[in-house]
mmCIF file with all atom_site columns, C-alpha atoms in Angstrom:
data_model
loop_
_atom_site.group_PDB
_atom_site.id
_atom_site.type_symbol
_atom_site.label_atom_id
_atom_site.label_alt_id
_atom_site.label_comp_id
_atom_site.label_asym_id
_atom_site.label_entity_id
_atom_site.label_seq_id
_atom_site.pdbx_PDB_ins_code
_atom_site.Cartn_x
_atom_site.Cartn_y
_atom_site.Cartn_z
_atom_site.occupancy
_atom_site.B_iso_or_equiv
_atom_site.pdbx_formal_charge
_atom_site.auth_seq_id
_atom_site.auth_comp_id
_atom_site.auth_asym_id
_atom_site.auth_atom_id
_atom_site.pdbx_PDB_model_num
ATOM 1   C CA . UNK A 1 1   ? -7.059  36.586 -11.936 1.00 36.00 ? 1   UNK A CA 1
ATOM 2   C CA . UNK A 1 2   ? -7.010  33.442 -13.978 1.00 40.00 ? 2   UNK A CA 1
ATOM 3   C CA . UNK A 1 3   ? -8.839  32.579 -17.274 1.00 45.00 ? 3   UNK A CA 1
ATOM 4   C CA . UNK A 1 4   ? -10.788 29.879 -14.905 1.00 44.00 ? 4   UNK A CA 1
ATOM 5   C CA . UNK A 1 5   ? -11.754 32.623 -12.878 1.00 46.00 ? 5   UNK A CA 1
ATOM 6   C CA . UNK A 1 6   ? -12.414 35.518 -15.354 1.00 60.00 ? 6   UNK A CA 1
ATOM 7   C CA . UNK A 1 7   ? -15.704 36.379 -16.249 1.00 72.00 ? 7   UNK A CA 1
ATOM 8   C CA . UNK A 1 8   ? -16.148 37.922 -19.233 1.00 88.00 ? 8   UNK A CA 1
ATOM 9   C CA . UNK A 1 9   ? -20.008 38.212 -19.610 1.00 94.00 ? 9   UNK A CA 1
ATOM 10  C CA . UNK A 1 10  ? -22.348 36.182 -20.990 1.00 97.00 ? 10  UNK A CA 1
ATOM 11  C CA . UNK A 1 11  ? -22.502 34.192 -24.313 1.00 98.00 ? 11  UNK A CA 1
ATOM 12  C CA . UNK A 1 12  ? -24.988 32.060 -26.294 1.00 98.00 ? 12  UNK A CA 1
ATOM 13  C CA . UNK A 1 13  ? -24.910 29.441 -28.521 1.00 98.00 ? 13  UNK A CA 1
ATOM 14  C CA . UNK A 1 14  ? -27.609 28.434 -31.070 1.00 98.00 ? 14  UNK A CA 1
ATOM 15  C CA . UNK A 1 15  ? -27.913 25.327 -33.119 1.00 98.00 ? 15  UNK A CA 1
ATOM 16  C CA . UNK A 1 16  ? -29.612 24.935 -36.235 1.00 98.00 ? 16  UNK A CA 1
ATOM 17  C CA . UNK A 1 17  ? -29.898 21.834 -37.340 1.00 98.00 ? 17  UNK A CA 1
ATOM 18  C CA . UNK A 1 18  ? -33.401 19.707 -38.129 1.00 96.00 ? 18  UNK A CA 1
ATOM 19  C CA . UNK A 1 19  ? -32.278 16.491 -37.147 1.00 96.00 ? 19  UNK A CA 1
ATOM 20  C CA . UNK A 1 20  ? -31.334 18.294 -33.680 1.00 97.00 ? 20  UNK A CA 1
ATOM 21  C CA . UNK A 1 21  ? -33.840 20.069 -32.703 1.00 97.00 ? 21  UNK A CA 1
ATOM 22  C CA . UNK A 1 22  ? -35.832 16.672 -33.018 1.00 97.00 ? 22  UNK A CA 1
ATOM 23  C CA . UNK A 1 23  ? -32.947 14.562 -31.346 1.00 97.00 ? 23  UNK A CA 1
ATOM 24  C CA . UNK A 1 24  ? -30.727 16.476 -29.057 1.00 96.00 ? 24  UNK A CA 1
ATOM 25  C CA . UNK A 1 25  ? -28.366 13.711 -28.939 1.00 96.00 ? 25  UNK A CA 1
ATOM 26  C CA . UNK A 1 26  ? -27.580 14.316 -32.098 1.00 96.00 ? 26  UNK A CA 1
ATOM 27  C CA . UNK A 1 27  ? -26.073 17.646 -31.721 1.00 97.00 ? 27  UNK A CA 1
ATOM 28  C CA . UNK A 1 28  ? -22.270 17.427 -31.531 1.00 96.00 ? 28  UNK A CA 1
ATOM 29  C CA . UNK A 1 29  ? -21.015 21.089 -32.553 1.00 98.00 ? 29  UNK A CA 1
ATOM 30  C CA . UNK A 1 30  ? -22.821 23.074 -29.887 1.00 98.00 ? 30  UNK A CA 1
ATOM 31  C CA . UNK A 1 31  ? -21.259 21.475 -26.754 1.00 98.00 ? 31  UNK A CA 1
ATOM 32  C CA . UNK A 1 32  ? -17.923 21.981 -28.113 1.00 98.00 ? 32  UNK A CA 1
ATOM 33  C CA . UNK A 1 33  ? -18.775 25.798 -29.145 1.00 98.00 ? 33  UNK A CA 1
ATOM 34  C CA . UNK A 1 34  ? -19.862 26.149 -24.929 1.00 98.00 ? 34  UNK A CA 1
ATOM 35  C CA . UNK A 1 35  ? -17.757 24.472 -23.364 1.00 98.00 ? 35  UNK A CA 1
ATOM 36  C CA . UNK A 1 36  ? -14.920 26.620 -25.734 1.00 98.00 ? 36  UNK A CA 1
ATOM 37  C CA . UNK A 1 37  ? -16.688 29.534 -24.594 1.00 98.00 ? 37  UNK A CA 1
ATOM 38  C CA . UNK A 1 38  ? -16.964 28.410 -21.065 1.00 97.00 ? 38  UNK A CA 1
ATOM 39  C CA . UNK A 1 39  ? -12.745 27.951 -20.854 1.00 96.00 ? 39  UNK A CA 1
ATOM 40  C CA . UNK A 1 40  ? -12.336 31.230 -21.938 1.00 96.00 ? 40  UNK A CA 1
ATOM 41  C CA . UNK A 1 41  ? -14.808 32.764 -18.751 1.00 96.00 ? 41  UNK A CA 1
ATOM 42  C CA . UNK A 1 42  ? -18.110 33.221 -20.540 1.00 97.00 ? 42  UNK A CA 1
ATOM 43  C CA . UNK A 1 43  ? -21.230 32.598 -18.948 1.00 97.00 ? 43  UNK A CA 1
ATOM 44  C CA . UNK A 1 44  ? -23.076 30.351 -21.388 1.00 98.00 ? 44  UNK A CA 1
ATOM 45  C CA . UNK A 1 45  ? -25.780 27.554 -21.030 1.00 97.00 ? 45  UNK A CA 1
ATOM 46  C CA . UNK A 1 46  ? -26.622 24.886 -22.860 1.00 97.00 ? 46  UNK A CA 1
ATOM 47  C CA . UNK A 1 47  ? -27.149 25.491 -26.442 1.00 98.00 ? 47  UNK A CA 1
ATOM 48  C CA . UNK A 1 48  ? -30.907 26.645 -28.201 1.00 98.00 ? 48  UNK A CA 1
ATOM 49  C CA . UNK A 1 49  ? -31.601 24.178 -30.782 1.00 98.00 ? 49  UNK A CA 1
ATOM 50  C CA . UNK A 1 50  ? -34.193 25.179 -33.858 1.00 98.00 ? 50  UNK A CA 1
ATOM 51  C CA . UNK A 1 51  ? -34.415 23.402 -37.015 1.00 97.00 ? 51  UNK A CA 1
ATOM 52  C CA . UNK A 1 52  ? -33.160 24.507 -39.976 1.00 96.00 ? 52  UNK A CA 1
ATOM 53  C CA . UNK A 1 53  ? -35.446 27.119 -41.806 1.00 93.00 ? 53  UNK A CA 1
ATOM 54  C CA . UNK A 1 54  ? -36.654 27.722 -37.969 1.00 95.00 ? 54  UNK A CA 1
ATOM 55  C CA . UNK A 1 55  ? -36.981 31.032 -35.542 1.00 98.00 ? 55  UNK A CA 1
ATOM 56  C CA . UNK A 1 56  ? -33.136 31.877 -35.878 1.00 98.00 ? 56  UNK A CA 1
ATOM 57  C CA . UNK A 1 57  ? -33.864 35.691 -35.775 1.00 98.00 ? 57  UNK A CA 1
ATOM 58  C CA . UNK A 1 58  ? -36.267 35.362 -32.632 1.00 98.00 ? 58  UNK A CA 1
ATOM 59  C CA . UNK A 1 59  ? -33.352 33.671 -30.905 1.00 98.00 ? 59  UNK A CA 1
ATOM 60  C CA . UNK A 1 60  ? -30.676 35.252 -31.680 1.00 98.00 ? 60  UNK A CA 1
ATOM 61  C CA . UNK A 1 61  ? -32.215 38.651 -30.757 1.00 98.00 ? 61  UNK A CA 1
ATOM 62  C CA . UNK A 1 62  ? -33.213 37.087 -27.405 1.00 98.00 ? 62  UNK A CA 1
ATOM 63  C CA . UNK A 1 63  ? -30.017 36.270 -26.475 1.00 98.00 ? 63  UNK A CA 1
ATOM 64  C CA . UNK A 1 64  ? -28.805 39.829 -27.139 1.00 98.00 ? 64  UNK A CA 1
ATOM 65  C CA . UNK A 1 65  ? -31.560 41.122 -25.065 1.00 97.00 ? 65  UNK A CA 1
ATOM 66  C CA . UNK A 1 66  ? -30.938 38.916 -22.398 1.00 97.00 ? 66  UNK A CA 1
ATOM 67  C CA . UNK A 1 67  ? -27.386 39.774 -22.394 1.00 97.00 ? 67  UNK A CA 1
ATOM 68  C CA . UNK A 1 68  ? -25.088 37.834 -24.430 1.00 98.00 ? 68  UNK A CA 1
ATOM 69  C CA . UNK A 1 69  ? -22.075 39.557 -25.478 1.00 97.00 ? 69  UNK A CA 1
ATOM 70  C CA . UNK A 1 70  ? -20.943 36.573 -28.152 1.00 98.00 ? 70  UNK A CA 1
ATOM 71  C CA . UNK A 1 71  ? -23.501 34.539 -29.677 1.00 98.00 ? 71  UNK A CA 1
ATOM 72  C CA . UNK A 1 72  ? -22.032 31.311 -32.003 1.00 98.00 ? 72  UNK A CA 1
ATOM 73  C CA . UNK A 1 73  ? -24.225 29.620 -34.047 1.00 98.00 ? 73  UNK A CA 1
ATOM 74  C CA . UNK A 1 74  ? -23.654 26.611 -35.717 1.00 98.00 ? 74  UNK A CA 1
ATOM 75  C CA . UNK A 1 75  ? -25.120 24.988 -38.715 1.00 98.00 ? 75  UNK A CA 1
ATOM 76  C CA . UNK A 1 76  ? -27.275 25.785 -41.662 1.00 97.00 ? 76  UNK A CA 1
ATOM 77  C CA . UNK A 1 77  ? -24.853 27.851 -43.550 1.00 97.00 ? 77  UNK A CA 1
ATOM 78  C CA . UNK A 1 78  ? -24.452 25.553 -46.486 1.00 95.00 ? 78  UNK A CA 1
ATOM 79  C CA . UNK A 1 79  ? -26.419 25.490 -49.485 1.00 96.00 ? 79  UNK A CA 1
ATOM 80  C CA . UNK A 1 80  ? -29.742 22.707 -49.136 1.00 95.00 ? 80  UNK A CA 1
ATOM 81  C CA . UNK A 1 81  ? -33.510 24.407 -49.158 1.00 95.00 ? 81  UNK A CA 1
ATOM 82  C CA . UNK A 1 82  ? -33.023 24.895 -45.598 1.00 95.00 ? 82  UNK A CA 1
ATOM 83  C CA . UNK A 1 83  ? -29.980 26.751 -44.644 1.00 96.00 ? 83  UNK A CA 1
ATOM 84  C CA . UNK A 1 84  ? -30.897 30.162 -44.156 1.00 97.00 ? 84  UNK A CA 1
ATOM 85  C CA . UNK A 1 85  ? -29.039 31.169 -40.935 1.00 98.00 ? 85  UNK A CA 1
ATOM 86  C CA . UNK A 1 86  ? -27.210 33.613 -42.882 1.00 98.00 ? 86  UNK A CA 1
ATOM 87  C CA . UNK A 1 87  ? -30.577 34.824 -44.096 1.00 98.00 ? 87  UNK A CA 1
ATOM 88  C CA . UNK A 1 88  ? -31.866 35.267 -40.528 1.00 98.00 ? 88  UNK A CA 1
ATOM 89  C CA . UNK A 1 89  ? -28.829 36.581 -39.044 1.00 98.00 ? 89  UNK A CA 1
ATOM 90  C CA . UNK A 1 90  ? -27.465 39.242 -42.037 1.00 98.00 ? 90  UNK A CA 1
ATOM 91  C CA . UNK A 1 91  ? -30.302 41.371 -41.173 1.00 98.00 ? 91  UNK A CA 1
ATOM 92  C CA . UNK A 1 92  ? -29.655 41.701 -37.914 1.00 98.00 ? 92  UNK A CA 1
ATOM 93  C CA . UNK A 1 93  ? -26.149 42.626 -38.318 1.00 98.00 ? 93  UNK A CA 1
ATOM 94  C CA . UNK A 1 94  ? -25.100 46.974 -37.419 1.00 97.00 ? 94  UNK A CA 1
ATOM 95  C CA . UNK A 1 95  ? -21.937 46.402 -38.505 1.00 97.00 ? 95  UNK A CA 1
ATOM 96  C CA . UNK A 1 96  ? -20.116 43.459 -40.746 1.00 98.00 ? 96  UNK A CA 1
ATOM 97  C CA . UNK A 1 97  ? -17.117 41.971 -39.901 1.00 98.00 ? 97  UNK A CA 1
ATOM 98  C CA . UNK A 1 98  ? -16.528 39.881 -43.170 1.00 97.00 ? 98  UNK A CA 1
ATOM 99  C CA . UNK A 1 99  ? -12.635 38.849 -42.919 1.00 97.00 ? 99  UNK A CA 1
ATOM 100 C CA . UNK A 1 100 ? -13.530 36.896 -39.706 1.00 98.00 ? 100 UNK A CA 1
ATOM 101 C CA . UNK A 1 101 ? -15.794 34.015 -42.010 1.00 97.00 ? 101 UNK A CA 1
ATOM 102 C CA . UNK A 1 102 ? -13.114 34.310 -45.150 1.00 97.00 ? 102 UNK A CA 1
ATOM 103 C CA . UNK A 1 103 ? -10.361 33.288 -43.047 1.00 96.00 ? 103 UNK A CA 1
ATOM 104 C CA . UNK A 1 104 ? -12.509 30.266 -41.382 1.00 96.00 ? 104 UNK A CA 1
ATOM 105 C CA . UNK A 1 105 ? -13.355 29.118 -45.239 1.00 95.00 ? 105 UNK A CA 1
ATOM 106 C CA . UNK A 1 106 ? -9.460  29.693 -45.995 1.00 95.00 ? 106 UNK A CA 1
ATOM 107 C CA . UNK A 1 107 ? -8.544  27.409 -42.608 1.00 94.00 ? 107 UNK A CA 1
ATOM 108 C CA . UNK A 1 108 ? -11.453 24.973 -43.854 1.00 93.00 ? 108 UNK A CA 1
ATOM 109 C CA . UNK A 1 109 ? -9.569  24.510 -47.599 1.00 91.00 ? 109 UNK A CA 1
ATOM 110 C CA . UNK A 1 110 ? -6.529  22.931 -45.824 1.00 90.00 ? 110 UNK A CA 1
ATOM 111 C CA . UNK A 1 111 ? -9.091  20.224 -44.088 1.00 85.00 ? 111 UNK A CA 1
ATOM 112 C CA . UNK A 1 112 ? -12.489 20.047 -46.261 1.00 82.00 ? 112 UNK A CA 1
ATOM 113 C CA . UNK A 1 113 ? -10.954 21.194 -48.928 1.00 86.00 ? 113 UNK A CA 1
ATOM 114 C CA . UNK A 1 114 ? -12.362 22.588 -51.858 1.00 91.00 ? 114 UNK A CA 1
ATOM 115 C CA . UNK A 1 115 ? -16.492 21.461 -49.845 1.00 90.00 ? 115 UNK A CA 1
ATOM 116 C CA . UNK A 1 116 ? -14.967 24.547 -47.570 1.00 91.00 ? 116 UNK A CA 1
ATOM 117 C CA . UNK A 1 117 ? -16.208 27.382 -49.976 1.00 92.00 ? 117 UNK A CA 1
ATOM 118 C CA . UNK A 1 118 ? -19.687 26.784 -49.771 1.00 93.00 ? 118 UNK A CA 1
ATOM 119 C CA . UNK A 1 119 ? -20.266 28.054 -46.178 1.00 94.00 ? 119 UNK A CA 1
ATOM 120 C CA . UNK A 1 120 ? -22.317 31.383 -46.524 1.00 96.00 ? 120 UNK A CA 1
ATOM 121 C CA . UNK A 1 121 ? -21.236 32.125 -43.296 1.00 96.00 ? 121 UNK A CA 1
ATOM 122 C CA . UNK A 1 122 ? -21.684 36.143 -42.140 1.00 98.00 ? 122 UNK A CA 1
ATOM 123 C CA . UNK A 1 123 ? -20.120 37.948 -38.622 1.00 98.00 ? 123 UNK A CA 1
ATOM 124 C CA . UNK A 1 124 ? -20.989 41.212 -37.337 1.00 98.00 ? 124 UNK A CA 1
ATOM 125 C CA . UNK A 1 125 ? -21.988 43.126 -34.063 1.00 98.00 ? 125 UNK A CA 1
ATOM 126 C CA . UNK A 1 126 ? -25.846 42.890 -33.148 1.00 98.00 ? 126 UNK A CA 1
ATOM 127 C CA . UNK A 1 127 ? -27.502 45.945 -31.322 1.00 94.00 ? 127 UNK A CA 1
ATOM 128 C CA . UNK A 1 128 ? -24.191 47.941 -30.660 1.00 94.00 ? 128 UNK A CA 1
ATOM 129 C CA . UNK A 1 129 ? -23.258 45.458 -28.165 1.00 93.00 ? 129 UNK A CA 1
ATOM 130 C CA . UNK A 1 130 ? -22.846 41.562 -29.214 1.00 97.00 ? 130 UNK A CA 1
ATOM 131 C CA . UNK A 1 131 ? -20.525 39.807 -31.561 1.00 98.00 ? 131 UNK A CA 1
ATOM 132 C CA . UNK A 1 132 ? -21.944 37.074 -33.782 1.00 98.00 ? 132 UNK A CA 1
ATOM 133 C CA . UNK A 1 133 ? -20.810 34.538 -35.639 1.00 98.00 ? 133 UNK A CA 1
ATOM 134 C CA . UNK A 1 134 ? -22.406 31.798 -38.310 1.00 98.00 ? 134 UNK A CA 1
ATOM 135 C CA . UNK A 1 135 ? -20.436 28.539 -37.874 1.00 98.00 ? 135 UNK A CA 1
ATOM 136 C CA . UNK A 1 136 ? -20.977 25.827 -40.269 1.00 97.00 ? 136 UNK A CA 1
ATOM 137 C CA . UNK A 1 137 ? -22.443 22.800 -38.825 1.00 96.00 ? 137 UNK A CA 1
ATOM 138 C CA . UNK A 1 138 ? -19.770 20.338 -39.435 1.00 95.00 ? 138 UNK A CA 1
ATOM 139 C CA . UNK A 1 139 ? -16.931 19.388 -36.462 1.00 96.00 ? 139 UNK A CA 1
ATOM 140 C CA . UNK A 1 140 ? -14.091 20.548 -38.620 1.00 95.00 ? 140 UNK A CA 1
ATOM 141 C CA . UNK A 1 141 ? -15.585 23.844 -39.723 1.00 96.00 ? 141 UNK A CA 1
ATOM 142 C CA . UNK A 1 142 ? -16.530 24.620 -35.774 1.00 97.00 ? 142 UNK A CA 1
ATOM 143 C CA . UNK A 1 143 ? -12.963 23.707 -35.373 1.00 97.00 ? 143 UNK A CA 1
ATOM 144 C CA . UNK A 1 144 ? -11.893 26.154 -38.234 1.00 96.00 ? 144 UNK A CA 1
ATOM 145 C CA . UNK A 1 145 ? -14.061 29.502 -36.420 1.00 97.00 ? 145 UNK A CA 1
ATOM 146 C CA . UNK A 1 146 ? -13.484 28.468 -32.971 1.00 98.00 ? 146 UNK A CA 1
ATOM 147 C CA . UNK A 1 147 ? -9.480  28.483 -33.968 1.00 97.00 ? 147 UNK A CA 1
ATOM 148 C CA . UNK A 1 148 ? -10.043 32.040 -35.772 1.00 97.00 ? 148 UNK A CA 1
ATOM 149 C CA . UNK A 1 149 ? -11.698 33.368 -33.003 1.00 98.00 ? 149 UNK A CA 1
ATOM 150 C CA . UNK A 1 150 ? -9.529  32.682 -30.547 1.00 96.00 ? 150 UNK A CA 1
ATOM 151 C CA . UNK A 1 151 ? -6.990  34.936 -32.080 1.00 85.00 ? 151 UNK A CA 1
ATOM 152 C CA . UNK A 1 152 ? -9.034  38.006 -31.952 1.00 95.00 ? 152 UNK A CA 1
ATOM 153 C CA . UNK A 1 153 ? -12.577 37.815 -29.717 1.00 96.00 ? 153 UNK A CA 1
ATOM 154 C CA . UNK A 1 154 ? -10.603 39.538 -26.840 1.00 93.00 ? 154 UNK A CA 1
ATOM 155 C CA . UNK A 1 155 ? -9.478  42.406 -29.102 1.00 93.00 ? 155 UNK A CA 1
ATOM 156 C CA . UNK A 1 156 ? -12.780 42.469 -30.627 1.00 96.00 ? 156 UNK A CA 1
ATOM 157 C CA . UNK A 1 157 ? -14.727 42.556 -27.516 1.00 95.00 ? 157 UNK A CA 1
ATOM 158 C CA . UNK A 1 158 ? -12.242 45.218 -26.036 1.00 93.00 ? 158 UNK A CA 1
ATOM 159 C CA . UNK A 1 159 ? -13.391 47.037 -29.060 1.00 93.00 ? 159 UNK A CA 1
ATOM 160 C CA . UNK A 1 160 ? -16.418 46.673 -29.768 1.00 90.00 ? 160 UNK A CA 1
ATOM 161 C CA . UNK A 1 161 ? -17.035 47.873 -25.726 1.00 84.00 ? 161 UNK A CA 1
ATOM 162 C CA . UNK A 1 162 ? -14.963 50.794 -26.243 1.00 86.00 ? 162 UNK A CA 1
ATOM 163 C CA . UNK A 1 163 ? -12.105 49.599 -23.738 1.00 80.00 ? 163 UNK A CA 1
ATOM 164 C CA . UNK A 1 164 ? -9.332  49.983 -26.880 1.00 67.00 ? 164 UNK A CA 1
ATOM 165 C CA . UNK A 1 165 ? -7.105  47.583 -27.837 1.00 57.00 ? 165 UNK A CA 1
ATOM 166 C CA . UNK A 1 166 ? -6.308  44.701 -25.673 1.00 50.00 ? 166 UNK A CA 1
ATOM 167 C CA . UNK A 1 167 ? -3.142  43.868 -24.842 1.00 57.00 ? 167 UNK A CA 1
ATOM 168 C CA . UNK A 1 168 ? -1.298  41.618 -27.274 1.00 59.00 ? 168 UNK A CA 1
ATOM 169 C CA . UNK A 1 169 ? -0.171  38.303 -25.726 1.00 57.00 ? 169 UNK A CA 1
ATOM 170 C CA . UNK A 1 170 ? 3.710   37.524 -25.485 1.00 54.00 ? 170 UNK A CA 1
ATOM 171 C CA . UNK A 1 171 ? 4.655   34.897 -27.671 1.00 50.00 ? 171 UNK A CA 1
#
């Protein structure tokens, strides 16, 4: 079976981001996150856009109970008024898996630079079942986590679902 023919479950991908979630078209870091997650066999459609400040909670526990097994979110992890999505997601969160946002800030230093460190960015399983990660809202920093992640969602996934430890890749 090939990765293009693989399917590994269902994903979701949620956008905060005011300007949005009042223009669509002016969302570029959620069509890259799904169509990422799309290459690697996930079931995932097109991304749930709220503002910032907005029903991040409500959404991302829908798209646990409607069966995600990854959910990405991207934006409002900074520091302005509005970015709460670590806020709305920390609660949330059975089980913290905090080296997975250090090493997207370290990857971020060698692009952003120093700007890199203020992501409050949080990952963790939701419900016993999903993985979840806060990307920041800029291209680079969606760069940064998707680049993390793929290094270790299969492993994590394998985990998390009790299969054990995936296989490790020949390089």
């Amino acid at each position: 079976m090939t990765l293009d023919t693989l399917d590994r479950g269902r994903a979701a991908v949620l956008v905060v981001s005011t300007s949005a979630a009042t223009d669509p078209a002016l969302d570029r870091t959620g069509p890259v996150i799904t169509e990422w997650l799309r290459t690697r066999g996930f079931t995932v459609g097109d991304p749930a856009i709220v503002p910032d400040g907005g029903p991040v909670a409500d959404t991302l526990t829908a798209a646990v109970s409607g069966g995600a097994r990854v959910v990405i979110t991207t934006g409002g992890t900074g520091v302005t008024p509005t970015d709460r999505t670590p806020e709305a997601v920390a609660p949330l969160l059975d089980l913290e898996l905090p080296g997975i946002v250090e090493e997207i800030r370290r990857r971020g230093l060698t692009g952003a630079g120093p700007t890199a460190l203020l992501s409050r960015g949080v990952a963790g399983v939701v419900g016993g079942r999903a993985f979840v990660v806060t990307l920041p809202g800029s291209r680079g920093g969606v760069a940064d986590g998707l680049a993390v992640l793929d290094g270790l969602l299969d492993h994590l996934l394998a985990q998390l679902h009790g299969d054990g430890h995936a296989p490790r890749s020949a390089s």
